[in-house]
Short mmCIF file of C-alpha atoms in Angstrom, two decimals:
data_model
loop_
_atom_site.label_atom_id
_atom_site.label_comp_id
_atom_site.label_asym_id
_atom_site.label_seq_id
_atom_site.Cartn_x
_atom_site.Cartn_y
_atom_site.Cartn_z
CA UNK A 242 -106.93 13.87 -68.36
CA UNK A 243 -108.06 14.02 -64.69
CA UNK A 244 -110.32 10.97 -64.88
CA UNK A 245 -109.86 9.14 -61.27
CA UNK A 246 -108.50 5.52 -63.48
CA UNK A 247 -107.45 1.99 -62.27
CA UNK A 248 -103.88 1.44 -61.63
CA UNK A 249 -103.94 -1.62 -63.39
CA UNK A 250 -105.67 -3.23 -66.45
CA UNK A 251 -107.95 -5.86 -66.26
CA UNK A 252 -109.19 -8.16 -68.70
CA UNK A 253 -112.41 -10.08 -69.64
CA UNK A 254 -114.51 -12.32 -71.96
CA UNK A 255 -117.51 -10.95 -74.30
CA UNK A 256 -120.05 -13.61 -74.79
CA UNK A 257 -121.61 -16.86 -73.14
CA UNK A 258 -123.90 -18.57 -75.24
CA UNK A 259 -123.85 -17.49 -79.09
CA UNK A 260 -124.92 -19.93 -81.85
CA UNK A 261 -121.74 -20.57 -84.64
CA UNK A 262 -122.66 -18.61 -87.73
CA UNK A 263 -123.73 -19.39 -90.72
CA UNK A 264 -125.72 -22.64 -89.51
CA UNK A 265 -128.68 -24.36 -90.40
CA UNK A 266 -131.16 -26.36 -87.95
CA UNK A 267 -132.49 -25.45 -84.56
CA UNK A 268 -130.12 -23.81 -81.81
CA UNK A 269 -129.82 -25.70 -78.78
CA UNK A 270 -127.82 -24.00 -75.97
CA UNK A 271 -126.40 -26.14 -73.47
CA UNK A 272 -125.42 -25.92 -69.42
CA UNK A 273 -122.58 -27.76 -69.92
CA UNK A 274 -121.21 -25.35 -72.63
CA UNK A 275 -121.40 -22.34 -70.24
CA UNK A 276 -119.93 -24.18 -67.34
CA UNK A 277 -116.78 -25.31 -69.54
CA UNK A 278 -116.59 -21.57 -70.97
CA UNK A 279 -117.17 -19.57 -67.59
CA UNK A 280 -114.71 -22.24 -65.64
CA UNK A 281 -112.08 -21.73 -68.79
CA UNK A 282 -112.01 -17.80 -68.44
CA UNK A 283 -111.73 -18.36 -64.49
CA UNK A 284 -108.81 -20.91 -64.85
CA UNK A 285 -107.05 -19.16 -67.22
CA UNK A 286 -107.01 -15.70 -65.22
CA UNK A 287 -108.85 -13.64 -66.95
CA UNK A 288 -111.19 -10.70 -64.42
CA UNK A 289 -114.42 -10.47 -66.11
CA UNK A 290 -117.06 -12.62 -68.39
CA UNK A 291 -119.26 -9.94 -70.31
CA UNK A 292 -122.81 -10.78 -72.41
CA UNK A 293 -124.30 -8.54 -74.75
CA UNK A 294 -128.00 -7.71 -75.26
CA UNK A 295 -130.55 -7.67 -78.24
CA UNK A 296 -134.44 -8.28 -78.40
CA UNK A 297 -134.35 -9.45 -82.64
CA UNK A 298 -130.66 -8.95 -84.40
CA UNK A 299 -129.11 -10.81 -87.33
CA UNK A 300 -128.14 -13.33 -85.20
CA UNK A 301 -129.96 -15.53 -82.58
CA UNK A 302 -129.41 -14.14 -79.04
CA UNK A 303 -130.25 -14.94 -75.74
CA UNK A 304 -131.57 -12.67 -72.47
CA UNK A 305 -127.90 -11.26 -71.01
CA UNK A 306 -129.33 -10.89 -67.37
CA UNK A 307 -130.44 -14.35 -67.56
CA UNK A 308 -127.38 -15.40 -68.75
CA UNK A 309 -125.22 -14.12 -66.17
CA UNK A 310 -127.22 -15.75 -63.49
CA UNK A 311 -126.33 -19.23 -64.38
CA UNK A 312 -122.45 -17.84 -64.89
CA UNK A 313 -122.66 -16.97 -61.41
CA UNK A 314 -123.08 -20.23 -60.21
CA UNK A 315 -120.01 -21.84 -61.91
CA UNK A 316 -117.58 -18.82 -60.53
CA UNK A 317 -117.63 -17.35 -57.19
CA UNK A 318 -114.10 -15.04 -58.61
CA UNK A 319 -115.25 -13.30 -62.11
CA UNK A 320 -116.59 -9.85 -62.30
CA UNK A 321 -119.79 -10.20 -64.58
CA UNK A 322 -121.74 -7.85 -66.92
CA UNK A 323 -123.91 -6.79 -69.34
CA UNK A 324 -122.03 -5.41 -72.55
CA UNK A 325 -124.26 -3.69 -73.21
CA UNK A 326 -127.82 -3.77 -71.81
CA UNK A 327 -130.42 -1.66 -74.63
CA UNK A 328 -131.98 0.21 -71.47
CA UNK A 329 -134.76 1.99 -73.95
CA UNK A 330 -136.23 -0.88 -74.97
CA UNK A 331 -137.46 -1.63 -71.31
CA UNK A 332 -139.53 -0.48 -68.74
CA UNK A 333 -136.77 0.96 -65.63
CA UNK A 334 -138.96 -0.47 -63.08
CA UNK A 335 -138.92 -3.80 -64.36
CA UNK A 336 -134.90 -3.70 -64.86
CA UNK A 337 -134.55 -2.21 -61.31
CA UNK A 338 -135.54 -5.37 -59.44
CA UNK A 339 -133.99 -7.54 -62.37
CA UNK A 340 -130.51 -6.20 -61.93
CA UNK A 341 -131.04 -5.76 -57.79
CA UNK A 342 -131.87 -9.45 -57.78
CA UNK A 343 -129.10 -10.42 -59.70
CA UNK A 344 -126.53 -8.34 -57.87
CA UNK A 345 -127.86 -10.35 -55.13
CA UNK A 346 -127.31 -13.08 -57.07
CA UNK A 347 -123.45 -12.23 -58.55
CA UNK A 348 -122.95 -11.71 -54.75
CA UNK A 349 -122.08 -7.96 -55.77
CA UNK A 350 -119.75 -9.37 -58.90
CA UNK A 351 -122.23 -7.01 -61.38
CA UNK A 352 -121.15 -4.20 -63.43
CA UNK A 353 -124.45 -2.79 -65.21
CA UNK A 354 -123.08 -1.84 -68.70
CA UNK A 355 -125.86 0.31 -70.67
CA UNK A 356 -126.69 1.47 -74.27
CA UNK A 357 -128.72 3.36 -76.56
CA UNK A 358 -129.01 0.72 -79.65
CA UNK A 359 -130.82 2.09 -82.73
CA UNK A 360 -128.79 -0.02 -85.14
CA UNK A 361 -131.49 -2.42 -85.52
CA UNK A 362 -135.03 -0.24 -85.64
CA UNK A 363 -137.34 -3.15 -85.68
CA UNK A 364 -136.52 -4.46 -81.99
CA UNK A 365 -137.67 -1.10 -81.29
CA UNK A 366 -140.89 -1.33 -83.03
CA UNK A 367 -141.37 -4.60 -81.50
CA UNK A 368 -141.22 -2.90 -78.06
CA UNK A 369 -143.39 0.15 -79.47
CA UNK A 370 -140.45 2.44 -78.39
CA UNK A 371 -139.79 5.59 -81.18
CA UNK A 372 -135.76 4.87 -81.78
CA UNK A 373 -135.58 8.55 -81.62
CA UNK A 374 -136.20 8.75 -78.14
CA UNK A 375 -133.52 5.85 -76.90
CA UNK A 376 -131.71 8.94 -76.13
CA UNK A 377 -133.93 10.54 -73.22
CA UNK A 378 -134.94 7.43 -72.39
CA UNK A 379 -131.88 6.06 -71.17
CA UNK A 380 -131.11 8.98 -69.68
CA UNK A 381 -134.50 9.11 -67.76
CA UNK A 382 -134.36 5.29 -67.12
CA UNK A 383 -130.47 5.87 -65.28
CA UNK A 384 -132.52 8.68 -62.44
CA UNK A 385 -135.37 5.62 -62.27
CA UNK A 386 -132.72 2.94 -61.36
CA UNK A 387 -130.74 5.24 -58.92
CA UNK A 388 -134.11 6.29 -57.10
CA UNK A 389 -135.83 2.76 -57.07
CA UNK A 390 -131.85 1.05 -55.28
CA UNK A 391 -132.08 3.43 -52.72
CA UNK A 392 -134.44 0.83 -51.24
CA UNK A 393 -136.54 3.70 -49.92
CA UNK A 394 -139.69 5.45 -51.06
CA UNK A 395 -139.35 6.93 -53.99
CA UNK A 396 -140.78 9.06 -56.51
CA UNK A 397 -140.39 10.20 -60.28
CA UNK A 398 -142.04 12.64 -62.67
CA UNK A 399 -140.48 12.78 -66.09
CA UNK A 400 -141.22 13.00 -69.45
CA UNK A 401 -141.51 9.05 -69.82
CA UNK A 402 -142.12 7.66 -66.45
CA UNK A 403 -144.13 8.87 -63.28
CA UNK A 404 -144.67 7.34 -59.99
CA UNK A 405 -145.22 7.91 -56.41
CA UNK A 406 -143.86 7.07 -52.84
CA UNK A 407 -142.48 3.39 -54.63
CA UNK A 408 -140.50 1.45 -52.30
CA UNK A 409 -138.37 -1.11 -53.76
CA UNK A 410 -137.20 -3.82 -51.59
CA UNK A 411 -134.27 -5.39 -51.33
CA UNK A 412 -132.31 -2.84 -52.85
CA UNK A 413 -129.11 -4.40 -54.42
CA UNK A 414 -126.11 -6.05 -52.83
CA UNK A 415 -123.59 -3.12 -53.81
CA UNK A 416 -124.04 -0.12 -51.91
CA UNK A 417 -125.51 2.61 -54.35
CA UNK A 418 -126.42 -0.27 -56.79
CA UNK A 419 -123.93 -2.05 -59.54
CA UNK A 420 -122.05 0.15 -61.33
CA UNK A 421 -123.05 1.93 -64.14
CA UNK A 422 -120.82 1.61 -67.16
CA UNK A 423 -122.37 4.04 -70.28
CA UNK A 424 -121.80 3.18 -73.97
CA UNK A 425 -122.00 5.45 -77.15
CA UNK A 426 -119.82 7.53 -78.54
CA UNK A 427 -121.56 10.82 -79.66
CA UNK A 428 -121.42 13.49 -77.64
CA UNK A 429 -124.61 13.33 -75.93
CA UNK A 430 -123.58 10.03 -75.35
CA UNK A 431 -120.16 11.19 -73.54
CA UNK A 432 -122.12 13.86 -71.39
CA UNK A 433 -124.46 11.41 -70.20
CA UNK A 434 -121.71 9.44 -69.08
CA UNK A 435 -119.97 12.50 -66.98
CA UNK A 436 -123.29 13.47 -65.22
CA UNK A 437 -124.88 9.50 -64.50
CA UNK A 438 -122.47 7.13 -65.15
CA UNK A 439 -119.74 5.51 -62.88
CA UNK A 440 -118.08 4.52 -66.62
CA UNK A 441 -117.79 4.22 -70.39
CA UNK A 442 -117.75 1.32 -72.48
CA UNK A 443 -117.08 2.03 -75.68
CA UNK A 444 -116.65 0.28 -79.00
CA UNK A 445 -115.62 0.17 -82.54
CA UNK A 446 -113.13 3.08 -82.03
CA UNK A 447 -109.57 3.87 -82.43
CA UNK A 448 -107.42 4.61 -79.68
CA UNK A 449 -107.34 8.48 -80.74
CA UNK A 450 -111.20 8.57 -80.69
CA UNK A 451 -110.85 6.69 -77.33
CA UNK A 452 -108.51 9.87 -75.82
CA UNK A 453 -110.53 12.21 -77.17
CA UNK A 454 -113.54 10.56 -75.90
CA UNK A 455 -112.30 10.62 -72.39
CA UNK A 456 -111.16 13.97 -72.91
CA UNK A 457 -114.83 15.16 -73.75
CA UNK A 458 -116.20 13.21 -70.46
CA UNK A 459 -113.72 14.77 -68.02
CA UNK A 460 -114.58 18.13 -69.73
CA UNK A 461 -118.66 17.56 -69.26
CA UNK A 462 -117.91 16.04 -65.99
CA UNK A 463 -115.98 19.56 -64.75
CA UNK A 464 -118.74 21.29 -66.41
CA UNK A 465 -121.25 19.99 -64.05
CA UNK A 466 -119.42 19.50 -61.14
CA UNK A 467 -119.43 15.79 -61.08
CA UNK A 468 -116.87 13.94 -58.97
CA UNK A 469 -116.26 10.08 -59.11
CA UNK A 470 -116.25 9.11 -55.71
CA UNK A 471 -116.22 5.39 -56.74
CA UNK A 472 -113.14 6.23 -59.23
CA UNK A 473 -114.06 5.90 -62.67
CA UNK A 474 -113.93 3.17 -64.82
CA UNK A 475 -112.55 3.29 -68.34
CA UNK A 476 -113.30 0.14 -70.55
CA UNK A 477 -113.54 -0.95 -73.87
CA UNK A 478 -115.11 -4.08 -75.93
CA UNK A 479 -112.12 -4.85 -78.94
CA UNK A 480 -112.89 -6.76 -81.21
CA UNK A 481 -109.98 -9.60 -81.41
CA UNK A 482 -108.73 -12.64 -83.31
CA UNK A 483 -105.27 -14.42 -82.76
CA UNK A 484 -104.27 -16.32 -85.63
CA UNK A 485 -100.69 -17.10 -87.03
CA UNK A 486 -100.57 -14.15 -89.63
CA UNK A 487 -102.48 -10.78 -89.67
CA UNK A 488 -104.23 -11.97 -93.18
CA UNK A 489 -105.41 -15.02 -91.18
CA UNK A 490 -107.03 -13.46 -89.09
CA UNK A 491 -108.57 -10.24 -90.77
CA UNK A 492 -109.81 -12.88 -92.81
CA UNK A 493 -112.01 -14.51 -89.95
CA UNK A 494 -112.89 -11.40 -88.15
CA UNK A 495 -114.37 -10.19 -91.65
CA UNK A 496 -116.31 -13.46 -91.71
CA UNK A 497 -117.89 -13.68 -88.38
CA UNK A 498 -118.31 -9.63 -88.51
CA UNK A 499 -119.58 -9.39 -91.31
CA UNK A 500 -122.23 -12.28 -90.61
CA UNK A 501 -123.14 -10.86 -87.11
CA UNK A 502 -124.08 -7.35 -88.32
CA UNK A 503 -125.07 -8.15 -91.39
CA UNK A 504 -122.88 -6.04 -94.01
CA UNK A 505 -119.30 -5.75 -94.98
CA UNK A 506 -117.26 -5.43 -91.73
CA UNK A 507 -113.69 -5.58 -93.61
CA UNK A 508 -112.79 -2.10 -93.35
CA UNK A 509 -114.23 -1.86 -90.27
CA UNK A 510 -112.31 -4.56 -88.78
CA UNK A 511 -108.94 -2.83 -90.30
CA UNK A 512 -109.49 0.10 -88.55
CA UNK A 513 -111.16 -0.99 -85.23
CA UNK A 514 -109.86 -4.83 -84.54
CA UNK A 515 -106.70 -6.06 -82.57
CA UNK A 516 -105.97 -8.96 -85.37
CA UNK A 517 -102.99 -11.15 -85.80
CA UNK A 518 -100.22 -13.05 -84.01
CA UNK A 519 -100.46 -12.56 -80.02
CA UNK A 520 -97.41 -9.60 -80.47
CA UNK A 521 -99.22 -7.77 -82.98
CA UNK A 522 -102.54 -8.06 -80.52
CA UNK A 523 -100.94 -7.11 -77.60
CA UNK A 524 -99.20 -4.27 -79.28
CA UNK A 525 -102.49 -3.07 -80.15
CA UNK A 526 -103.92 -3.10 -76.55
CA UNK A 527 -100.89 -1.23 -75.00
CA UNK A 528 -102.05 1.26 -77.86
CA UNK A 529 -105.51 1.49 -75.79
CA UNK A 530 -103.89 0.96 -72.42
CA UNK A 531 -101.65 4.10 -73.58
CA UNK A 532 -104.87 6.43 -73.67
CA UNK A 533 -106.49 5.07 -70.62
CA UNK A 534 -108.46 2.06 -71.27
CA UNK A 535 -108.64 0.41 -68.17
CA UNK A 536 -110.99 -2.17 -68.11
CA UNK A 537 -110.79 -4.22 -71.76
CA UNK A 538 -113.48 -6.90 -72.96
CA UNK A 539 -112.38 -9.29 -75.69
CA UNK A 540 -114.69 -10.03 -78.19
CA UNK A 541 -112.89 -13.15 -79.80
CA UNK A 542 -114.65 -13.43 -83.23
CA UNK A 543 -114.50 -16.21 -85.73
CA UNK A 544 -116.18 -19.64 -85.56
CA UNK A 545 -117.53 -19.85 -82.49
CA UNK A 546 -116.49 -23.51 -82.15
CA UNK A 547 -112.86 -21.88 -81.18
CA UNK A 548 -113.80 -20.07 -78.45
CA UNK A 549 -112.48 -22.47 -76.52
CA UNK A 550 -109.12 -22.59 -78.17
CA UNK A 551 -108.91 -19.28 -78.53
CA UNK A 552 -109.66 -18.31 -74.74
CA UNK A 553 -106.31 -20.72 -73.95
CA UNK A 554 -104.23 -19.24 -76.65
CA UNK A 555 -104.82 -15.78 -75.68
CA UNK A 556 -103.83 -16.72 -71.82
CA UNK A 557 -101.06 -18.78 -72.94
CA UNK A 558 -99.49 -16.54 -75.57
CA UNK A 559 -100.72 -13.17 -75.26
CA UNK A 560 -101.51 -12.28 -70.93
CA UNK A 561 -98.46 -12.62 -70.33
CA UNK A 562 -96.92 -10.18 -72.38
CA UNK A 563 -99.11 -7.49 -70.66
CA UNK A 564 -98.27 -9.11 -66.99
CA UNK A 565 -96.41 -5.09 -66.52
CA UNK A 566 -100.08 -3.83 -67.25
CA UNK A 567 -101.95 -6.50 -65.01
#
């Protein structure tokens, strides 16, 4: 692997504002319940407070961008992103100045994380995109963004998108723009992410698929004569739950899975979760730390109402334990 990685391994929090599932009644999101969480994950050490992105899922969500803009104002320390941001279902002009604004707003703290979707098709419909074409359209979208930060005049002719002499102003904070951290793990998905991307963020893989999946990016990336001038950045959303026993905790991460993506996630989280006591979740992160993830984001799942809890425990029990990593 000649990927140019981090020498050290730094660790954040998926999720602001998510509603406990199941529930019944009207969900009512509060400031105060982002302050507490963002000002937790500061306190407690963690680098990094991640949202993720949907326009209709199986669960109520909320605008990530938005999101991140209030986090901003309770920490001046954390790294924030977008875990990932569906890129297809938008117009790239649109998210341009949205994410130059709010790099201006994170005071340069943004790290753009972008996806493909498709697992839902009718937020596509809804935004009259074909969910065949999330594909090219990403990939199109990624040229629009990098043109349109330059904060000169710019122009575009593509299969999706066309425009002349545009001039975008201001361009972001971070010279070049945020970076740009790709998801997916086909292979198109991995190429895309050694010719545009400044990272991948993957998911729901094993640390074998992980190595080979950097593997496949360094290869494309040689192929095309790419080179990482910003270094490159290796992460990876895990899903996790600390409990007192393994069975405790498969058992919640099942639950909440399973609820969240509608269908039967216990396999699933078997295979692809870091579950159990903080030893047997830390021994699965040195597994992905072994293969190069460099960046990981923490998906705590279970009832929501423990996130609190949860956040502490993992700092109390479990960071230090990877302090060698850190």
């Amino acid at each position: 692997m000649d990927l140019p990685l981090d020498d050290r391994l730094r660790i954040g929090i998926q999720t602001l504002h998510r509603r406990t599932e199941p529930a019944e009644g009207p969900w009512l999101p509060a400031i105060d319940e982002l302050q507490r969480q963002v000002e937790l994950v500061d306190r407690c050490g963690y680098d990094s407070q991640w949202v993720g992105d949907h326009i209709a899922f199986a669960i109520p969500m909320l605008d990530p961008l938005l999101q991140l803009a209030q986090a901003a104002m309770v920490s001046r320390r954390l790294q924030l992103g977008t875990a990932v941001y569906l890129v297809p279902l938008r117009q790239p002009a649109s998210i341009a100045k949205q994410v130059a604004t709010l790099d201006h707003l994170t005071e340069g703290r943004l790290v753009f994380g972008v996806g493909v979707g498709g697992e839902f098709a009718k937020e596509f419909e809804v935004c009259g995109v074909p969910v065949g074409e999330r594909g090219p359209r990403l990939t199109e979208s990624l040229a629009v963004l990098r043109k349109l930060w330059t904060g000169e005049p710019a122009s575009h002719k593509g299969r999706f998108f066309q425009f002349e002499q545009v001039t975008m102003q201001p361009p972001p904070r971070q010279a070049s723009g945020p970076p740009i951290w790709c998801g997916g793990r086909s292979d198109a998905a991995l190429k895309r992410t050694a010719r545009l991307a400044d990272g991948w963020m993957s998911y729901v893989v094993t640390p074998d698929m992980y190595r080979q999946g950097l593997d496949k990016i360094a290869a494309a990336a040689r192929e095309c004569g790419r080179v990482f001038d910003r270094g490159f950045a290796a992460s990876h959303l895990l899903f996790t739950r600390v409990d007192d026993t393994y069975e405790k905790a498969l058992d919640a991460a099942t639950l909440s899975l399973s609820t969240r993506y509608a269908m039967d996630f216990r396999k699933a989280a078997q295979r692809y979760c870091a579950l159990g006591t903080p030893q047997q979740v830390v021994e699965r992160i040195r597994e992905f730390h072994a293969v190069g993830v460099r960046h990981l984001i923490l998906d705590f799942v279970g009832p929501y109402e423990e996130r609190y809890d949860v956040i502490e425990r993992f700092a109390r029990d479990a960071l230090p334990l990877l302090a060698d990593l850190r």
